[in-house]
Short mmCIF file of C-alpha atoms in Angstrom, two decimals:
data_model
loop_
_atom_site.label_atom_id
_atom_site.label_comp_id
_atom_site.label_asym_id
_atom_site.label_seq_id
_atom_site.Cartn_x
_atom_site.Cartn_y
_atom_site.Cartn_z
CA UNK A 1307 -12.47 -4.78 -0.14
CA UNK A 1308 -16.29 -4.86 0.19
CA UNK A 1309 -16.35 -2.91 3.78
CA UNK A 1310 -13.41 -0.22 2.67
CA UNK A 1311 -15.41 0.68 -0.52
CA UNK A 1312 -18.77 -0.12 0.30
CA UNK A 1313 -18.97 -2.35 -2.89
CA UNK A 1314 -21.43 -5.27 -2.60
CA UNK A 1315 -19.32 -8.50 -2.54
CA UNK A 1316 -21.88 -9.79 -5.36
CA UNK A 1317 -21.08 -6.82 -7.60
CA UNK A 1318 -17.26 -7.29 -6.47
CA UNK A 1319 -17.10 -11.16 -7.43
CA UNK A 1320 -17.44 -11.07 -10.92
CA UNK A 1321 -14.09 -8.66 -11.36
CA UNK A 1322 -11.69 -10.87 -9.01
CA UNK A 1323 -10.59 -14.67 -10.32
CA UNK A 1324 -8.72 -16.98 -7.75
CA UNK A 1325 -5.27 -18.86 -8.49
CA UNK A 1326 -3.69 -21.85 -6.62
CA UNK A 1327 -0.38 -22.99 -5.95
CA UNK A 1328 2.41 -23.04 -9.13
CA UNK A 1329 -0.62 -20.98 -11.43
CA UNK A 1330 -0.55 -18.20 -8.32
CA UNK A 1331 3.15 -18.04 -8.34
CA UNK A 1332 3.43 -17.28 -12.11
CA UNK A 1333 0.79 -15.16 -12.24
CA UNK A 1334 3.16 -12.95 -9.60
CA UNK A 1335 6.32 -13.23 -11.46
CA UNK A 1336 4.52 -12.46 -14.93
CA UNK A 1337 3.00 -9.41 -13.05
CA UNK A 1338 6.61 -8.51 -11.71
CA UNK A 1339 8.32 -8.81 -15.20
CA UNK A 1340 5.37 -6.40 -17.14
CA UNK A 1341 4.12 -9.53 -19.17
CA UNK A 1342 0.50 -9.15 -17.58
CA UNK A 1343 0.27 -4.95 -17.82
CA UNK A 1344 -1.31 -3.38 -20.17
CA UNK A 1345 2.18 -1.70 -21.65
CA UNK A 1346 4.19 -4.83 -22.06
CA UNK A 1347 7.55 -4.40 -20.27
CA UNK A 1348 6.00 -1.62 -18.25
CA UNK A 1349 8.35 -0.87 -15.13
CA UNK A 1350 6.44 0.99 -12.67
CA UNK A 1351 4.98 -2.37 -11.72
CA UNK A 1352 8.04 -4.00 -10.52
CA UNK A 1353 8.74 -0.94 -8.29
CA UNK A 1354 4.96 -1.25 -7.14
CA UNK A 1355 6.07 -5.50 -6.37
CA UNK A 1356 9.39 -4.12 -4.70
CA UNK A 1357 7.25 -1.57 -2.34
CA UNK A 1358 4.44 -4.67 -1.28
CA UNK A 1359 7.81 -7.09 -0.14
CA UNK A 1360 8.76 -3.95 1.86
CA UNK A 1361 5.74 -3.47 3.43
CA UNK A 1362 4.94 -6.90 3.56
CA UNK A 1363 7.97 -7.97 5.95
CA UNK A 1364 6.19 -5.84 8.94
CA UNK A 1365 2.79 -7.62 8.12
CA UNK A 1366 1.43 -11.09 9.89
CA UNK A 1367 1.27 -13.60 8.06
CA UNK A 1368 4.21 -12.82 5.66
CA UNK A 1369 6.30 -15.61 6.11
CA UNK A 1370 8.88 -17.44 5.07
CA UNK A 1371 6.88 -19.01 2.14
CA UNK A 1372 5.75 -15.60 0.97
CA UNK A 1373 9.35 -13.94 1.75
CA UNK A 1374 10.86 -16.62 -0.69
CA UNK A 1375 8.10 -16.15 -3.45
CA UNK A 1376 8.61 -12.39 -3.46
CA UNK A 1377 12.32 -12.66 -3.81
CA UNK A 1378 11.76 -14.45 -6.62
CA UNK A 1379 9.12 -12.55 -8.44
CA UNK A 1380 11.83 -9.41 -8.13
CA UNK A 1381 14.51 -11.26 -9.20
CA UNK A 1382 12.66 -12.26 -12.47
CA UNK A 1383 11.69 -8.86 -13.18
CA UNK A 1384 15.08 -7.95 -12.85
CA UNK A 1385 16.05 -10.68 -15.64
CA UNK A 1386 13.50 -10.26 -17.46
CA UNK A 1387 14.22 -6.37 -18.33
CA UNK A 1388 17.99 -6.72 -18.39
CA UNK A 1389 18.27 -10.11 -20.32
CA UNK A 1390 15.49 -9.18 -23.02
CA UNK A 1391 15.35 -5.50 -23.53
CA UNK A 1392 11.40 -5.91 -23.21
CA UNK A 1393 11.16 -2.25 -21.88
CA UNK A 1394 12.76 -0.68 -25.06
CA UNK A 1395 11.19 1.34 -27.50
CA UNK A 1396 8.52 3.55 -27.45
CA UNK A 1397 4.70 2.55 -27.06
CA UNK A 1398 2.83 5.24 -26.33
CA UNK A 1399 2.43 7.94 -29.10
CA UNK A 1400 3.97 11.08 -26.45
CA UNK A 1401 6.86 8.59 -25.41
CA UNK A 1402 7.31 8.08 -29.41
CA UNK A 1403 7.37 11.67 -29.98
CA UNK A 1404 10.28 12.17 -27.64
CA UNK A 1405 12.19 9.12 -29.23
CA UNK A 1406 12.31 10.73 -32.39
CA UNK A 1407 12.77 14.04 -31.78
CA UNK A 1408 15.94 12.79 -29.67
CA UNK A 1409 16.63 10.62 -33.00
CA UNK A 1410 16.20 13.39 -35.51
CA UNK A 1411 19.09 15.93 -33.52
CA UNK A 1412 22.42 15.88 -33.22
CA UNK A 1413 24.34 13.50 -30.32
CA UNK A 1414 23.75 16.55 -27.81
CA UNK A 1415 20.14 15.49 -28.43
CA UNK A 1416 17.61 17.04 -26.23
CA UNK A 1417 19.36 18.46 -23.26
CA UNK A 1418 20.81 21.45 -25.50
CA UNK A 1419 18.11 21.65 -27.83
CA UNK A 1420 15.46 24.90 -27.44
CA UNK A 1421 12.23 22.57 -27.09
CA UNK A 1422 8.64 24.14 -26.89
CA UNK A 1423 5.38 22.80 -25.96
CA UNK A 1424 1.74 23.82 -26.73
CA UNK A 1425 -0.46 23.38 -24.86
CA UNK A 1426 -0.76 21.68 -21.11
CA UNK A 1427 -3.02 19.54 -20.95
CA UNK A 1428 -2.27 15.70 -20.39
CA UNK A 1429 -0.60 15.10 -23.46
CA UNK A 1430 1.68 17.82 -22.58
CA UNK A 1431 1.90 16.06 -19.43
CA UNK A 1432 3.43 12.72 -20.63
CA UNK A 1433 5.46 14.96 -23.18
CA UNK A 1434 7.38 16.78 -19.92
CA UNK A 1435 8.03 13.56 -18.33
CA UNK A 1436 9.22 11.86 -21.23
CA UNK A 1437 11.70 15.01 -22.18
CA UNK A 1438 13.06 14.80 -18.63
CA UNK A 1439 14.01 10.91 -18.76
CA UNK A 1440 16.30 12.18 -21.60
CA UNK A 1441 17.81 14.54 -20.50
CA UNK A 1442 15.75 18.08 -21.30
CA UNK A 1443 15.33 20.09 -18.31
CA UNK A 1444 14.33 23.39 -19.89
CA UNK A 1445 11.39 23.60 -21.83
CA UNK A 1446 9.15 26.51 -23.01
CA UNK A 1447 5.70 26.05 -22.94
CA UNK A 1448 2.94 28.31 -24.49
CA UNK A 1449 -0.50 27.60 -22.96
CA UNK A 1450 -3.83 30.24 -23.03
CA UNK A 1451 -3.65 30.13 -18.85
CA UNK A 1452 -0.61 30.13 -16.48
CA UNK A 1453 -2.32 28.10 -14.01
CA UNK A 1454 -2.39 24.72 -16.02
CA UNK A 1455 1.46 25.50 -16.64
CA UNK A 1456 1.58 26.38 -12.74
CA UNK A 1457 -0.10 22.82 -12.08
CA UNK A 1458 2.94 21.35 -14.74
CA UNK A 1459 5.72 22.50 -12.88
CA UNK A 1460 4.18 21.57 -9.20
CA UNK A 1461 4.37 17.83 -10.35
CA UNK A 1462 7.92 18.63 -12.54
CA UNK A 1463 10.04 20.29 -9.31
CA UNK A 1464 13.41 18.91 -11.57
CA UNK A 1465 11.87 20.86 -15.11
CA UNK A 1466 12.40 24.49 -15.93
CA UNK A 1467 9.18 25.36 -17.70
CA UNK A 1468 9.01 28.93 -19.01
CA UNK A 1469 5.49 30.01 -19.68
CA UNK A 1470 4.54 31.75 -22.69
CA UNK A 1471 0.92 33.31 -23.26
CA UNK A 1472 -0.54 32.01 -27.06
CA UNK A 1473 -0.26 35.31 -28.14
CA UNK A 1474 3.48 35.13 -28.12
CA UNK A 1475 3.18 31.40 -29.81
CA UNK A 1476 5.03 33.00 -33.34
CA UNK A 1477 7.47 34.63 -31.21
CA UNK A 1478 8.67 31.39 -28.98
CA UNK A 1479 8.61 29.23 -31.66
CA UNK A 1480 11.12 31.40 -33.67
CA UNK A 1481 13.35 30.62 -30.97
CA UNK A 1482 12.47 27.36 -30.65
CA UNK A 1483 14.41 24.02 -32.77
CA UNK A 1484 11.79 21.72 -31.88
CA UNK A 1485 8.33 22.48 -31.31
CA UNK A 1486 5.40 19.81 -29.89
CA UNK A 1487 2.33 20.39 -29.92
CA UNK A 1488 -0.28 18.90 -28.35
CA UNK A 1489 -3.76 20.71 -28.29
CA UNK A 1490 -7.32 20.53 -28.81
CA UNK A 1491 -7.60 23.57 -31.32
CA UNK A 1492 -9.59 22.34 -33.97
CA UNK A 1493 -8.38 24.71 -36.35
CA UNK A 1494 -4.28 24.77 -37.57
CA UNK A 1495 -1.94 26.77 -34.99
CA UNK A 1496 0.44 26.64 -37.66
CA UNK A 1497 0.19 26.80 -41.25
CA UNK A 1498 3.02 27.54 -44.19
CA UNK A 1499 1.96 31.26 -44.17
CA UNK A 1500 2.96 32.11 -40.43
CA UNK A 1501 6.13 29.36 -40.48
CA UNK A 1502 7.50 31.00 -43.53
CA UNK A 1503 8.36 34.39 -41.65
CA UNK A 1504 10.40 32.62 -39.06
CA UNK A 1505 13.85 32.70 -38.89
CA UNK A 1506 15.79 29.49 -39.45
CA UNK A 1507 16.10 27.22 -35.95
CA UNK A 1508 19.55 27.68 -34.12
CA UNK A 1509 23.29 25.98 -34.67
CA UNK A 1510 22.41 22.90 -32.78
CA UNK A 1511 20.46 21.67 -35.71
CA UNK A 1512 21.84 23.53 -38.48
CA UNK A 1513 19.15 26.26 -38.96
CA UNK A 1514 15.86 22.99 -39.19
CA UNK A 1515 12.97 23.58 -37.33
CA UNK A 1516 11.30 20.55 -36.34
CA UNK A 1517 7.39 20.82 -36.00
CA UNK A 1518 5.84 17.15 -33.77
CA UNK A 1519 2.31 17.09 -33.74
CA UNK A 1520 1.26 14.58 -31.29
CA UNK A 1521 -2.44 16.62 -31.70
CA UNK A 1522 -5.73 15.01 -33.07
CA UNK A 1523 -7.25 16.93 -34.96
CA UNK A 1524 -3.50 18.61 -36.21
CA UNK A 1525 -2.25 21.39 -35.46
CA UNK A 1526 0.30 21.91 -37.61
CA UNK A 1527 -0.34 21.99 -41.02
CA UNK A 1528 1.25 18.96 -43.77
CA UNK A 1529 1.75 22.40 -46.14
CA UNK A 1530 4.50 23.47 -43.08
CA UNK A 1531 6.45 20.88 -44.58
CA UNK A 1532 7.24 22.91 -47.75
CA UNK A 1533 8.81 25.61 -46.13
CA UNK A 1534 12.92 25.70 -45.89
CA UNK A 1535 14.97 24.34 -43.22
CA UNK A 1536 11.41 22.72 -41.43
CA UNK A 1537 10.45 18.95 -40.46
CA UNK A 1538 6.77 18.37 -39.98
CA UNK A 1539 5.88 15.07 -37.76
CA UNK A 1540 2.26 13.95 -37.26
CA UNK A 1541 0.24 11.17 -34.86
CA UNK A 1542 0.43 8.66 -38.13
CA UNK A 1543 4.13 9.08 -38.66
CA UNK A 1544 3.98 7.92 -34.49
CA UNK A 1545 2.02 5.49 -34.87
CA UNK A 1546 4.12 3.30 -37.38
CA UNK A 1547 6.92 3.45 -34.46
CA UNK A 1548 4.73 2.45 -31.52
CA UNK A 1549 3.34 -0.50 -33.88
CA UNK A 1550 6.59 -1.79 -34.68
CA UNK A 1551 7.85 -0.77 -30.93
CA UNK A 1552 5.06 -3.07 -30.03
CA UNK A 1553 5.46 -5.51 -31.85
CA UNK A 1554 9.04 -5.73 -31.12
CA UNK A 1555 8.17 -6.47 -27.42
CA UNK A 1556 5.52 -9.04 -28.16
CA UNK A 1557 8.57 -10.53 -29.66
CA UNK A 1558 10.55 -10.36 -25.94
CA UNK A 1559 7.34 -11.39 -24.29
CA UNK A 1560 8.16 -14.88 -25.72
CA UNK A 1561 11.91 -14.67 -24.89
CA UNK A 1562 10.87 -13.70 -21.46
CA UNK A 1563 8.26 -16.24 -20.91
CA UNK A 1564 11.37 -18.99 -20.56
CA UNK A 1565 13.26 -17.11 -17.96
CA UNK A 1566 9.35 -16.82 -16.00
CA UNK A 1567 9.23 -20.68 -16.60
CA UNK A 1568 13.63 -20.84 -14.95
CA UNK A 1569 12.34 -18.65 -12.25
CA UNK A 1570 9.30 -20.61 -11.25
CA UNK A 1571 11.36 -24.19 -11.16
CA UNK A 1572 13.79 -22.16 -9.16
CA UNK A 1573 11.13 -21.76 -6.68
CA UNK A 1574 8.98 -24.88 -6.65
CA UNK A 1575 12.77 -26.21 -5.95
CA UNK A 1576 13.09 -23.58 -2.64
CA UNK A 1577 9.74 -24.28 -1.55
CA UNK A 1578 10.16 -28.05 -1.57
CA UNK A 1579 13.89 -28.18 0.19
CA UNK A 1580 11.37 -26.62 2.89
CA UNK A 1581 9.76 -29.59 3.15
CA UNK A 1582 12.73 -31.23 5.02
CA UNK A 1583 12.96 -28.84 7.89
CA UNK A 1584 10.51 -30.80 9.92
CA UNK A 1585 11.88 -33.73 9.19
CA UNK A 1586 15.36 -32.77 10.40
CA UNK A 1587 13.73 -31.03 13.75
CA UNK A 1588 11.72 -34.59 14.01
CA UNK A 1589 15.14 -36.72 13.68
CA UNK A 1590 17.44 -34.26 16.39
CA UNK A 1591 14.15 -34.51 18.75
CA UNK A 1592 14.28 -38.52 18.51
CA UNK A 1593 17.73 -38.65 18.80
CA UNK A 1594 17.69 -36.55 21.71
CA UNK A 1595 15.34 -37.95 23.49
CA UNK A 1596 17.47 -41.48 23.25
CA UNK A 1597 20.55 -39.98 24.30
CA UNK A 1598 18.83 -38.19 27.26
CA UNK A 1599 16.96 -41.23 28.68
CA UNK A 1600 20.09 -43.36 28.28
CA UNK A 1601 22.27 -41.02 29.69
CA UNK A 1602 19.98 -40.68 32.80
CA UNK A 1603 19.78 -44.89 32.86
CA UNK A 1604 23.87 -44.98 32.78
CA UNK A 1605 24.00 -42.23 35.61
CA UNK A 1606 21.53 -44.20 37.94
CA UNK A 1607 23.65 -47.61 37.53
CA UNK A 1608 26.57 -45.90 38.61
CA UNK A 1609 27.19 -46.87 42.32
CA UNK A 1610 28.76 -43.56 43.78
CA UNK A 1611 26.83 -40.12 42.78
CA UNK A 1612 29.95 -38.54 39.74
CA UNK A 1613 30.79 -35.58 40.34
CA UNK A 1614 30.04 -32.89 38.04
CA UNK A 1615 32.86 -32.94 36.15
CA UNK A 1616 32.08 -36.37 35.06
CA UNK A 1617 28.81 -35.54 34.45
CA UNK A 1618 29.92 -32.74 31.87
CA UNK A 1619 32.24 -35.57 30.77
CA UNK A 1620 29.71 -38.20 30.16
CA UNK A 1621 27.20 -35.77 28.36
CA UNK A 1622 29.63 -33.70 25.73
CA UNK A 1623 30.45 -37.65 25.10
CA UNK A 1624 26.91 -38.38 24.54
CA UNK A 1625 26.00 -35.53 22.53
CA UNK A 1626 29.55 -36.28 20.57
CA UNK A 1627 28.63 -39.56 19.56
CA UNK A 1628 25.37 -38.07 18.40
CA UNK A 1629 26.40 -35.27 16.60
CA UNK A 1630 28.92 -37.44 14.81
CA UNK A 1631 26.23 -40.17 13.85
CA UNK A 1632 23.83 -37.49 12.60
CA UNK A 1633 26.37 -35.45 10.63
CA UNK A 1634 25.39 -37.63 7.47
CA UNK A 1635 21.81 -37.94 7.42
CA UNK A 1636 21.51 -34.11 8.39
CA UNK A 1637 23.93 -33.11 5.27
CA UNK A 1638 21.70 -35.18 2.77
CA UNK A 1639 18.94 -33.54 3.96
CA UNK A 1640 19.62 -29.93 3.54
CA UNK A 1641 19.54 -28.55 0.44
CA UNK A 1642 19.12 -24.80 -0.97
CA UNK A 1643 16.61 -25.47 -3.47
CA UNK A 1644 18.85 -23.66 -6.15
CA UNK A 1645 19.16 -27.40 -8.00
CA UNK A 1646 15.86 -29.08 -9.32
CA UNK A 1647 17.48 -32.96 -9.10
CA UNK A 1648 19.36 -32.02 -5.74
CA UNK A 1649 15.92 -31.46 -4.34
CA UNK A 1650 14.48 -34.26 -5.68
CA UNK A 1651 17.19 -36.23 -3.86
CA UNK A 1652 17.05 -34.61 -0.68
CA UNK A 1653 12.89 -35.64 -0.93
CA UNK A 1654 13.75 -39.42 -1.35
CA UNK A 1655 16.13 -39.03 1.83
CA UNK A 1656 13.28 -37.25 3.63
CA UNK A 1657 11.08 -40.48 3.15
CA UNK A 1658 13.18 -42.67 4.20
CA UNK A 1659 15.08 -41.24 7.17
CA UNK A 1660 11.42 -41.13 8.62
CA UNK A 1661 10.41 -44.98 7.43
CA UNK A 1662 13.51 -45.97 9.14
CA UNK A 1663 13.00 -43.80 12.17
CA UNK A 1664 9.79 -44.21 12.16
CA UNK A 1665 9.15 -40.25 12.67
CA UNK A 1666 5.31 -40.30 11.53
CA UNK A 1667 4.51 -42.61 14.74
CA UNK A 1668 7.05 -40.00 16.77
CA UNK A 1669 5.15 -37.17 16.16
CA UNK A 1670 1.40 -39.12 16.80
CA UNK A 1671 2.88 -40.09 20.09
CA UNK A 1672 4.51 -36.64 21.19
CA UNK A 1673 0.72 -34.97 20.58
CA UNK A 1674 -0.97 -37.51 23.02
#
């Protein structure tokens, strides 16, 4: 990190922490299930996790401990989202204003209303993107430049966006049944006396006009209120849903916290069925290695050389024998790590298949 940025490592040190062994593996599936981002139940991250296992399978050093861990960490964002609802609910004030416009209109909602935006600045931004994820492809917006509207549609290919100079503001909004704005005017853009000469807003919402003011200071004056057939929304009517939204996924952070805690056992459990593989590769090589050199002291006894159809003979019954003698201790020693107590039984065979075989002297010798 230091040589790619040309940050000293000092300077670099104080921002990075270190975790071992079962704290590293939480921390990974918290990160995957959106407990540790700064939007709880945020789900760009577990796409972000999904993309590092795919790049990580072509990388050295990603092995089979890492595959496993990653597999995990997906599947308990996976659980986390779909068995807790974590990722409901607005919390951002431009996702909130989408949520209730989309509340306040009919069930066509938002992909036949006539929406406008002004402004396009980032605000705007998160307003476009948040009106496409429901459905509203086709959205006016009335900026004092095309180019920032330009720049808008460039990074929206899927959006319609139909600029409108500010001039024309009075005009689109007449058209308009719900109107965001999102500027940094610090004077009103609309006040009672210009809203009263519109015309009432279309069929879709019988003839209301509703005004959401995501903009600090406002831009739509709380007077627009008083006119007929018009809905006036501000940042502190948004706020109230974000905190409870918020709240609400606090809530799901605890729910989720015992699926992390199912997930991680479910691991520690894969990781130590591992432990056996060795052990069973130690036990077929001992084995092996007594059938061989007995097999080889029963051909040299024989008086006349066998021919090599006895031979075949001799050694499929050899290995027979063999394979029929380790067909028990092999099956108590493989287990898929998806039971906590089967593990823990498969561990106490481990031990003492290699007292009894004395494996731990094997292997000493077999590196001499």
């Amino acid at each position: 990190m230091s040589k790619s940025s040309g940050v000293p490592v000092e300077e670099l040190r104080q921002h990075l922490f270190l975790l071992r062994q079962r704290d590293a593996t939480q921390h990974l599936l918290r990160v995957s299930s959106g407990l540790d981002s700064l939007v709880l139940g945020e789900g760009q991250i577990l796409a972000q996790v999904k993309q590092v296992f795919k790049v990580g399978q072509a990388a050295e050093g990603f092995g089979r401990n890492l595959n496993g861990l990653f597999k995990q960490a997906i599947e308990a964002g996976k659980r986390v989202r779909t068995e807790t609802s974590i990722a409901s609910g607005a919390v951002s004030v431009s996702s909130a204003a989408v949520e209730l416009a989309a509340m306040k209109l009919p069930e066509a909602g938002l992909k036949e209303a006539r929406v406008m935006i002004v402004g396009a600045g980032k605000m705007s931004r998160l307003l476009v993107k948040h009106l496409l994820s429901k459905g509203c492809s086709t959205m006016t917006v009335v900026n004092r430049s095309l180019g920032s509207v330009e720049q808008l549609q460039s990074e929206f290919p899927d959006a319609t966006l139909i600029y409108r100079p500010l001039p024309d503001m009075m005009q689109a909004a007449a058209e308009a049944e719900v109107v965001f704005t999102s500027t940094a005017s610090e004077t009103l853009l609309f006040e009672e006396a210009n809203v009263q000469g519109l015309p009432p807003a279309g069929d879709l919402t019988d003839g209301v006009r509703h005004f959401i003011d995501i903009s600090v200071p406002r831009n739509v004056g709380s007077c627009v209120a008083n006119v007929q057939q018009t809905r006036v929304y501000n940042v502190d009517d948004l706020k109230e849903v974000v905190a409870a939204n918020k709240e609400e996924r606090r809530k799901k952070a605890l729910e989720a916290q015992a699926i992390i805690e199912d997930e991680l056992q479910a691991f520690d459990a894969w990781r130590d069925s591992l432990e056996t593989v060795p052990t069973i590769k130690k036990l077929r090589q001992k084995i092996e290695g007594i059938r061989q050199a007995e097999l080889d002291r029963i051909l040299a006894k024989m008086g006349e050389e066998p021919t090599k159809k006895q031979k075949k003979l001799i050694e499929e019954l050899s290995k027979g024998i063999v394979n029929k003698i380790l067909h028990g201790p092999m099956t108590h020693l493989r287990s898929d790590g998806s039971d906590a107590r089967t593990v823990s039984e498969t561990l106490e065979n481990m031990y003492a298949l290699e007292r009894m075989f004395d494996l731990a002297a094997e292997e000493a010798s077999s590196r001499r």
